[in-house]
PDB file of N, CA and C in Angstrom:
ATOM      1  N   UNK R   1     107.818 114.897 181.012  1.00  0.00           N
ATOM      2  CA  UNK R   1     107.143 116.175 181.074  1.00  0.00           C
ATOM      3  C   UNK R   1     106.967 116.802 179.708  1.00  0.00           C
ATOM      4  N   UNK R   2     107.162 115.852 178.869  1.00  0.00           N
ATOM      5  CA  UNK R   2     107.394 116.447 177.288  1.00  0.00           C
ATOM      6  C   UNK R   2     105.816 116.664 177.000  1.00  0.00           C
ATOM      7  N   UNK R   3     105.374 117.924 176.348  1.00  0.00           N
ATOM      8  CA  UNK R   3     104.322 118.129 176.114  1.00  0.00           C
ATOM      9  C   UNK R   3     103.547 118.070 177.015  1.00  0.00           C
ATOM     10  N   UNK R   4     103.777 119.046 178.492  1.00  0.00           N
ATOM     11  CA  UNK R   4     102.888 119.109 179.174  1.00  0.00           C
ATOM     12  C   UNK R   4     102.795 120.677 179.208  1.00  0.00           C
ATOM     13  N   UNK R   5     101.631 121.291 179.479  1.00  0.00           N
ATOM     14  CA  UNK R   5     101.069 123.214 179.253  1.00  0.00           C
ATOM     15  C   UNK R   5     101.735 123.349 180.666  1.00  0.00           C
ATOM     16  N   UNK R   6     102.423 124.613 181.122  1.00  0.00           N
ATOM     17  CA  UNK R   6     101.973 125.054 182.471  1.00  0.00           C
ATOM     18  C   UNK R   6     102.266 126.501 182.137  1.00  0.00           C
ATOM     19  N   UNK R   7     100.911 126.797 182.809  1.00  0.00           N
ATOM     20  CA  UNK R   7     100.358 128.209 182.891  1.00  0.00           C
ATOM     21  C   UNK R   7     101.365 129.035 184.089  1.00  0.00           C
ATOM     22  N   UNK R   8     101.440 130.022 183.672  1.00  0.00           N
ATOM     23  CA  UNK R   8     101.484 131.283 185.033  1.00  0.00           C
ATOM     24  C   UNK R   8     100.722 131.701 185.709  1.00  0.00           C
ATOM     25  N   UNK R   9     101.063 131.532 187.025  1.00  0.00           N
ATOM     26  CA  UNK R   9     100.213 131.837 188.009  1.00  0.00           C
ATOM     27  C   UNK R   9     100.127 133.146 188.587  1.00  0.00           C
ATOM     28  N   UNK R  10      99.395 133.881 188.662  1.00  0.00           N
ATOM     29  CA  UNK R  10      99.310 135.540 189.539  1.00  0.00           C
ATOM     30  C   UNK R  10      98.841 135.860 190.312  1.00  0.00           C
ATOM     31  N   UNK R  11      99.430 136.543 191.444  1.00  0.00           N
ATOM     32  CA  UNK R  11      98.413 137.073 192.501  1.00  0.00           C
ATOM     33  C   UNK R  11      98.512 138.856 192.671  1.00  0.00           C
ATOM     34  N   UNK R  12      97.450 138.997 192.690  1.00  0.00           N
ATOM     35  CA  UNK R  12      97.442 140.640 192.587  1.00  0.00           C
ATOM     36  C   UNK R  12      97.179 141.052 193.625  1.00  0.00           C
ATOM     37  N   UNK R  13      97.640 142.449 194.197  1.00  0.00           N
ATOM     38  CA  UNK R  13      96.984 142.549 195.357  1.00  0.00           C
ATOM     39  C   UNK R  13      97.195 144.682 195.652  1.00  0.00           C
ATOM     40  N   UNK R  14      95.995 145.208 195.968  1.00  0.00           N
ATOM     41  CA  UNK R  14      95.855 146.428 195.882  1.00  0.00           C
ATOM     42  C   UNK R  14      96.529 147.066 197.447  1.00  0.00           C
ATOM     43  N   UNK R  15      97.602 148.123 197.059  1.00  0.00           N
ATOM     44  CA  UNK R  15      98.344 147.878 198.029  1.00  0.00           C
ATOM     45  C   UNK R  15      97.876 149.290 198.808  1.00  0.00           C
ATOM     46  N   UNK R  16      98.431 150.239 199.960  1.00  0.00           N
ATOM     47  CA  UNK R  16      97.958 151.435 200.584  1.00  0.00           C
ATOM     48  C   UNK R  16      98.993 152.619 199.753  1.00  0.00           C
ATOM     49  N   UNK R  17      97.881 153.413 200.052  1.00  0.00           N
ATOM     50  CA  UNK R  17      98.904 154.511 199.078  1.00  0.00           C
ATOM     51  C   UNK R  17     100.444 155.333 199.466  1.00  0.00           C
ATOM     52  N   UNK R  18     100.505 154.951 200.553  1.00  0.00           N
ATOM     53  CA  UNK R  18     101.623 155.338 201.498  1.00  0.00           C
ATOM     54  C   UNK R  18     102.572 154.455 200.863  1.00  0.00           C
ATOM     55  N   UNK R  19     102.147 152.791 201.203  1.00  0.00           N
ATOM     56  CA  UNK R  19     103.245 152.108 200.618  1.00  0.00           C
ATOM     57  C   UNK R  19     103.388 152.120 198.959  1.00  0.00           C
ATOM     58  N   UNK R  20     102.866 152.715 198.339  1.00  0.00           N
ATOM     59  CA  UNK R  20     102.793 153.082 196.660  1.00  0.00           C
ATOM     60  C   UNK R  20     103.737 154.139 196.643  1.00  0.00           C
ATOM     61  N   UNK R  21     103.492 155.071 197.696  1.00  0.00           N
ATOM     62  CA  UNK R  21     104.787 156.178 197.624  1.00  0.00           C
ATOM     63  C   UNK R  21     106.262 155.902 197.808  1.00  0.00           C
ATOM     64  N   UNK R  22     106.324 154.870 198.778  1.00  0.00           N
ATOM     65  CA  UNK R  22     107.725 154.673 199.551  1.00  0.00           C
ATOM     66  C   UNK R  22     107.957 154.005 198.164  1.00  0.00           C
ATOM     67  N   UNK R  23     107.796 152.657 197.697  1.00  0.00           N
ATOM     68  CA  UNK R  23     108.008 151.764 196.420  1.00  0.00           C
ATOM     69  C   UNK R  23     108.150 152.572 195.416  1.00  0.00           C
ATOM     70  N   UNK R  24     107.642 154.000 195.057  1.00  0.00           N
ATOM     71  CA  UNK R  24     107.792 154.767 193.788  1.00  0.00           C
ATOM     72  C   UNK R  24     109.093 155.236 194.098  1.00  0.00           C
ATOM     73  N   UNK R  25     109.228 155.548 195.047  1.00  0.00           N
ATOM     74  CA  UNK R  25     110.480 156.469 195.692  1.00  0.00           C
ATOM     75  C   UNK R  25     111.921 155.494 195.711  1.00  0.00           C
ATOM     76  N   UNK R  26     111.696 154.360 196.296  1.00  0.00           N
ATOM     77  CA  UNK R  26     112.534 153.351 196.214  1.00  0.00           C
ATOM     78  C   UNK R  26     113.238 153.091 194.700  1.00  0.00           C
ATOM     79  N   UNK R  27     111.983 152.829 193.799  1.00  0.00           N
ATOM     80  CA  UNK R  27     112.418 152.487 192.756  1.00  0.00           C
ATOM     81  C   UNK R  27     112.543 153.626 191.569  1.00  0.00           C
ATOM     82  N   UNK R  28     112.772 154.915 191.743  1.00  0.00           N
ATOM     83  CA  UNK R  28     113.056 156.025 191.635  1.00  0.00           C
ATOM     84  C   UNK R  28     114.778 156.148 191.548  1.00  0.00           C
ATOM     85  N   UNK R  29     115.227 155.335 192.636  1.00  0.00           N
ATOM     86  CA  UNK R  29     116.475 155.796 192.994  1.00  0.00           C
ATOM     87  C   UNK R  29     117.653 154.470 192.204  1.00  0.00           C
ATOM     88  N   UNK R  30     116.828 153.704 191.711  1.00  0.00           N
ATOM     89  CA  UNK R  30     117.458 152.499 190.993  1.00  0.00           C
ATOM     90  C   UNK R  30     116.994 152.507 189.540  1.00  0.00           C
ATOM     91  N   UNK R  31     115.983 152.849 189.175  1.00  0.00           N
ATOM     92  CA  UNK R  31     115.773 152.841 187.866  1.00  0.00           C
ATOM     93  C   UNK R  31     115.756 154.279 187.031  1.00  0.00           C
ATOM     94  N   UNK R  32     115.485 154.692 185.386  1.00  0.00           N
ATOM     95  CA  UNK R  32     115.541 154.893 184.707  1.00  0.00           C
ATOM     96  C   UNK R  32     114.362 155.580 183.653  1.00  0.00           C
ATOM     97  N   UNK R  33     114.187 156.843 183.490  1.00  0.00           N
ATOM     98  CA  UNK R  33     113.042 156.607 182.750  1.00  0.00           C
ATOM     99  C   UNK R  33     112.953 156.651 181.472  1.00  0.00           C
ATOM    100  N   UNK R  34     111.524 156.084 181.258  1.00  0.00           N
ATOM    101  CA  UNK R  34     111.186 155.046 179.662  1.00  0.00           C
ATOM    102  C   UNK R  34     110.988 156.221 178.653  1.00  0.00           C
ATOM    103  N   UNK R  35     112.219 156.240 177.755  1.00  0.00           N
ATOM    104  CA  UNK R  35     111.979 156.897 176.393  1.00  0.00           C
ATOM    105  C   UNK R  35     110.711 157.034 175.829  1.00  0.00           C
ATOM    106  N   UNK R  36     110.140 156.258 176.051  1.00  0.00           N
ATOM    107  CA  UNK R  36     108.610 156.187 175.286  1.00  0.00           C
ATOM    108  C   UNK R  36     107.235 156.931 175.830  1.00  0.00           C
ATOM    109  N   UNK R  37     107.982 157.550 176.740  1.00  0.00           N
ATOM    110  CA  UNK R  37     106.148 158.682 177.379  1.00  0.00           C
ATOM    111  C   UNK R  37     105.977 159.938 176.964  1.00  0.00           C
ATOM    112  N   UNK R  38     105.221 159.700 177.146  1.00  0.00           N
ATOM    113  CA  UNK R  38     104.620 161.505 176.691  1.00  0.00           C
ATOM    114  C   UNK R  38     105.033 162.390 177.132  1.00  0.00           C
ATOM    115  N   UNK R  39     104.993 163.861 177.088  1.00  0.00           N
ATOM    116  CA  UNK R  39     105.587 165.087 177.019  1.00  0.00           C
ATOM    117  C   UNK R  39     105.741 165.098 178.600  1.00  0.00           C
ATOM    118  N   UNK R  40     105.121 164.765 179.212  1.00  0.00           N
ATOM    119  CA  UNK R  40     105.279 164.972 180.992  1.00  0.00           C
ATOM    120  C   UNK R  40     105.983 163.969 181.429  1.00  0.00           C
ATOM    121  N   UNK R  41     106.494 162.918 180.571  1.00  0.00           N
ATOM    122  CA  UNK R  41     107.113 162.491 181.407  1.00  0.00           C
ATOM    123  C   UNK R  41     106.424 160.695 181.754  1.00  0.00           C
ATOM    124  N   UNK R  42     105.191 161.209 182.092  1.00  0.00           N
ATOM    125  CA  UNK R  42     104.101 159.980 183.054  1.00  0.00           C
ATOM    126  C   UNK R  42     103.746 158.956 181.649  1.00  0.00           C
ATOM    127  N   UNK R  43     103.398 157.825 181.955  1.00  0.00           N
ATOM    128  CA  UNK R  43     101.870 157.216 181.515  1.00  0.00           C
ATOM    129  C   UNK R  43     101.851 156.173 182.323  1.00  0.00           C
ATOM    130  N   UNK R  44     101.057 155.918 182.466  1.00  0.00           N
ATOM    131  CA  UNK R  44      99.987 154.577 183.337  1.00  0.00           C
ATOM    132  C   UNK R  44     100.438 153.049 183.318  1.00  0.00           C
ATOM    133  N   UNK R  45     101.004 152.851 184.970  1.00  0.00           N
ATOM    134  CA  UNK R  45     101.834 151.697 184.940  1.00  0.00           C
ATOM    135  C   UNK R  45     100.461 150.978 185.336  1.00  0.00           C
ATOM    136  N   UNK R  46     100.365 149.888 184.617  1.00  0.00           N
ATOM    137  CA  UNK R  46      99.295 148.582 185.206  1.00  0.00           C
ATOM    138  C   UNK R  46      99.665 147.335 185.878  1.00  0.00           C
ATOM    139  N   UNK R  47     100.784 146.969 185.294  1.00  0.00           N
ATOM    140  CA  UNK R  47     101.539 145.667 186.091  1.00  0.00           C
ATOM    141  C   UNK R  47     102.970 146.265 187.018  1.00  0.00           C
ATOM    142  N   UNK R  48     103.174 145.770 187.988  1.00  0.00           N
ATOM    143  CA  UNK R  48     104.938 145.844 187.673  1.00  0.00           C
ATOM    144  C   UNK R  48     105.099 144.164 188.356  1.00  0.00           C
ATOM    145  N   UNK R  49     105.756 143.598 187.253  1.00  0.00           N
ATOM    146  CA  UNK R  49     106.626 142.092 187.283  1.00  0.00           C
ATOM    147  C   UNK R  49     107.764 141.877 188.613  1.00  0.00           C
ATOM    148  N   UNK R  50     107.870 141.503 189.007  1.00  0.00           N
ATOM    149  CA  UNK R  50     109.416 140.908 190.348  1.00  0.00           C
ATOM    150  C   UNK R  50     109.655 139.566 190.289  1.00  0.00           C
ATOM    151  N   UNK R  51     111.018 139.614 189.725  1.00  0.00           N
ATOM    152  CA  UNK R  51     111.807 138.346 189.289  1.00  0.00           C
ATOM    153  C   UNK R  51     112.981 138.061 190.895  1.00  0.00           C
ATOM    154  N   UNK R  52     113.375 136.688 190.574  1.00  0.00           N
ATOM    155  CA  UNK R  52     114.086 136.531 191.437  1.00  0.00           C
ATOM    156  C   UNK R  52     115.509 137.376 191.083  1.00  0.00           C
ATOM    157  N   UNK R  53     116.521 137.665 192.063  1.00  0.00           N
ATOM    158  CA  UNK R  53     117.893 137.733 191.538  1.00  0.00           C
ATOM    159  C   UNK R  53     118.728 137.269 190.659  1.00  0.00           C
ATOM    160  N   UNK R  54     117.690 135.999 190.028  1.00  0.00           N
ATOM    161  CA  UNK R  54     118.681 135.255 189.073  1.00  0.00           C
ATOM    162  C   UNK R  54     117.753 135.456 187.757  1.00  0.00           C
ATOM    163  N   UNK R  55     117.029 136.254 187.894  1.00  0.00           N
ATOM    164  CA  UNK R  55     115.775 136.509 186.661  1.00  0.00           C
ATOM    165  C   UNK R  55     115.533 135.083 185.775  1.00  0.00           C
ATOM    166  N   UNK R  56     115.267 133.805 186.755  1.00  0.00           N
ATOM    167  CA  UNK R  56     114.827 132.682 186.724  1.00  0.00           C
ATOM    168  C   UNK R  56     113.265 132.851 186.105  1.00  0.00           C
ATOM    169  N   UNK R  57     112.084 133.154 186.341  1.00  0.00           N
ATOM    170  CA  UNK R  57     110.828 133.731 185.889  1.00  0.00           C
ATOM    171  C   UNK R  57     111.485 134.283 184.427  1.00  0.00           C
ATOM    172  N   UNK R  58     111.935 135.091 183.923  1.00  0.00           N
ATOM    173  CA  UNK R  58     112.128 135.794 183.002  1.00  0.00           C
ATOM    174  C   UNK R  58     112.936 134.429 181.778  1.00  0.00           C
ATOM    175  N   UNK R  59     113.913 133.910 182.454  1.00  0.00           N
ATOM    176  CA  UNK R  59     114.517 133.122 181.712  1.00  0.00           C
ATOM    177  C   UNK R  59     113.490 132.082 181.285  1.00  0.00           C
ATOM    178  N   UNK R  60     112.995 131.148 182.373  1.00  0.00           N
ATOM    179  CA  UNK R  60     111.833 130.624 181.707  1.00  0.00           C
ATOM    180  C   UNK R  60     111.061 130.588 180.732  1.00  0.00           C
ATOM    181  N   UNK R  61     110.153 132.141 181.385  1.00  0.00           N
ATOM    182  CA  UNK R  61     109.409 132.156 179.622  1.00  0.00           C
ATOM    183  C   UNK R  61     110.367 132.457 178.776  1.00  0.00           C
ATOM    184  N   UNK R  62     111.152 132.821 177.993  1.00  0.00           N
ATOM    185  CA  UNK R  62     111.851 132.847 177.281  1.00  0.00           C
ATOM    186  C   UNK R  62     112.218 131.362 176.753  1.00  0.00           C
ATOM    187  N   UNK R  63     112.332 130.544 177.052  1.00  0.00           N
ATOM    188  CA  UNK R  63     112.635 129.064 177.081  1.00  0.00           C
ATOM    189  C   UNK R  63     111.123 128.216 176.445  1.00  0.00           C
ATOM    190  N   UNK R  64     110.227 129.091 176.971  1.00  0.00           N
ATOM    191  CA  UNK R  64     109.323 128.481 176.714  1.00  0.00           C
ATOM    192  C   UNK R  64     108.043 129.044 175.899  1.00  0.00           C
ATOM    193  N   UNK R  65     108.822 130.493 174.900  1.00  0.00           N
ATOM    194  CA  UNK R  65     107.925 131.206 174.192  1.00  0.00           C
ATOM    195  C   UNK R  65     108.121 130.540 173.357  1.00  0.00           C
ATOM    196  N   UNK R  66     106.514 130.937 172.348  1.00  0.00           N
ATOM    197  CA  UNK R  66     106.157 130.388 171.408  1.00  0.00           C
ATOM    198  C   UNK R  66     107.279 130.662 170.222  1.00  0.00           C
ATOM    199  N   UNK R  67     107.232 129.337 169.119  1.00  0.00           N
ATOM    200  CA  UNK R  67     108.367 129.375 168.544  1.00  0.00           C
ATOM    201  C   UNK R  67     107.487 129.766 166.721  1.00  0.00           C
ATOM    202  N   UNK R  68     107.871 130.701 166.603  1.00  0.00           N
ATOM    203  CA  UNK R  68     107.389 131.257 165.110  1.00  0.00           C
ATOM    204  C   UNK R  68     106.690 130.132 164.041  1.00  0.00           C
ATOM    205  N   UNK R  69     105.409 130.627 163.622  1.00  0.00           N
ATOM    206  CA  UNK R  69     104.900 129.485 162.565  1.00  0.00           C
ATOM    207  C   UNK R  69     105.711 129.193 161.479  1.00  0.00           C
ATOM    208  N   UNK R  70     105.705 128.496 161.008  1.00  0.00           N
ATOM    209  CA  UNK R  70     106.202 128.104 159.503  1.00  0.00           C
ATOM    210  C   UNK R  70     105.079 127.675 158.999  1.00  0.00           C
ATOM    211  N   UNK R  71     104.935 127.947 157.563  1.00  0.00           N
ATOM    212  CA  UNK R  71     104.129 127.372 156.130  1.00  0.00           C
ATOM    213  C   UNK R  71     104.414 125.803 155.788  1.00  0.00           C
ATOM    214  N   UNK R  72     104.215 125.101 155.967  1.00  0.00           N
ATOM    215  CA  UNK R  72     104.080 124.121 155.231  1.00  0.00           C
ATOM    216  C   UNK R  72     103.704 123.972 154.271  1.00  0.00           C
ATOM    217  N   UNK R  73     104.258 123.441 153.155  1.00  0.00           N
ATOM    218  CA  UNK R  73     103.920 123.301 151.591  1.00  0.00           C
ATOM    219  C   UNK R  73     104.413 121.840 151.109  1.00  0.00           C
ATOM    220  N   UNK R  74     103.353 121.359 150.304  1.00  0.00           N
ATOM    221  CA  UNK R  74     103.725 119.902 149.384  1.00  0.00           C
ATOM    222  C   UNK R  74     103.680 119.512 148.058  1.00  0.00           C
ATOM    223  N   UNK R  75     103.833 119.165 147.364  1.00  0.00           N
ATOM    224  CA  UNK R  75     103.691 119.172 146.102  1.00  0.00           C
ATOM    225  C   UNK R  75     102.362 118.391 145.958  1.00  0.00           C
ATOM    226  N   UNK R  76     101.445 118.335 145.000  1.00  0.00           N
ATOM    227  CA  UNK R  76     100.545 117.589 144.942  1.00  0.00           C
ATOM    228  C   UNK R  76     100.247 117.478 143.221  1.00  0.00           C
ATOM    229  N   UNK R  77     100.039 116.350 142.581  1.00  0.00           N
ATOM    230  CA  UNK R  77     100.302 116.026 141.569  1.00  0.00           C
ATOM    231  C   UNK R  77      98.284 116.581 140.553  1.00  0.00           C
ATOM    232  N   UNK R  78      98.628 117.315 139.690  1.00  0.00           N
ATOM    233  CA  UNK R  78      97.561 117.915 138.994  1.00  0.00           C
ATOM    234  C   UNK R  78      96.574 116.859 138.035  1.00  0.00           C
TER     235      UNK R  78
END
């Protein structure tokens, strides 16, 4: 499997606004909010990610992010 690509796969799906409330509310009561918003508080969630219990997905890419360029350099005679 050495040097084979595999992509991530996604499925999106637009959910009812009722169940957008219960899920805000849910995850209200377990999470934390992000240092980084603006004066109210809000800004504009576009994704939200769900990993398994063993944050298997997460570990992955991590395993399999890109690994920093290096320069290559040679001497070459003048």
């Amino acid at each position: 499997m050495h040097g084979e690509k595999h992509f991530r796969h996604e499925l999106k799906y637009a959910i009812p606004y009722g169940d957008y409330l219960a899920m805000r509310a849910r995850l209200k009561m377990i999470m934390t909010p992000d240092p980084h918003t603006v004066t109210d508080g809000k800004y504009k969630i576009r994704s939200i990610y769900f990993d398994n219990s063993d944050d298997k997905a997460s570990a992955a890419k991590k395993r399999t992010a890109r690994k920093p360029l290096t320069a290559k350099t040679r001497k070459t005679a003048l």
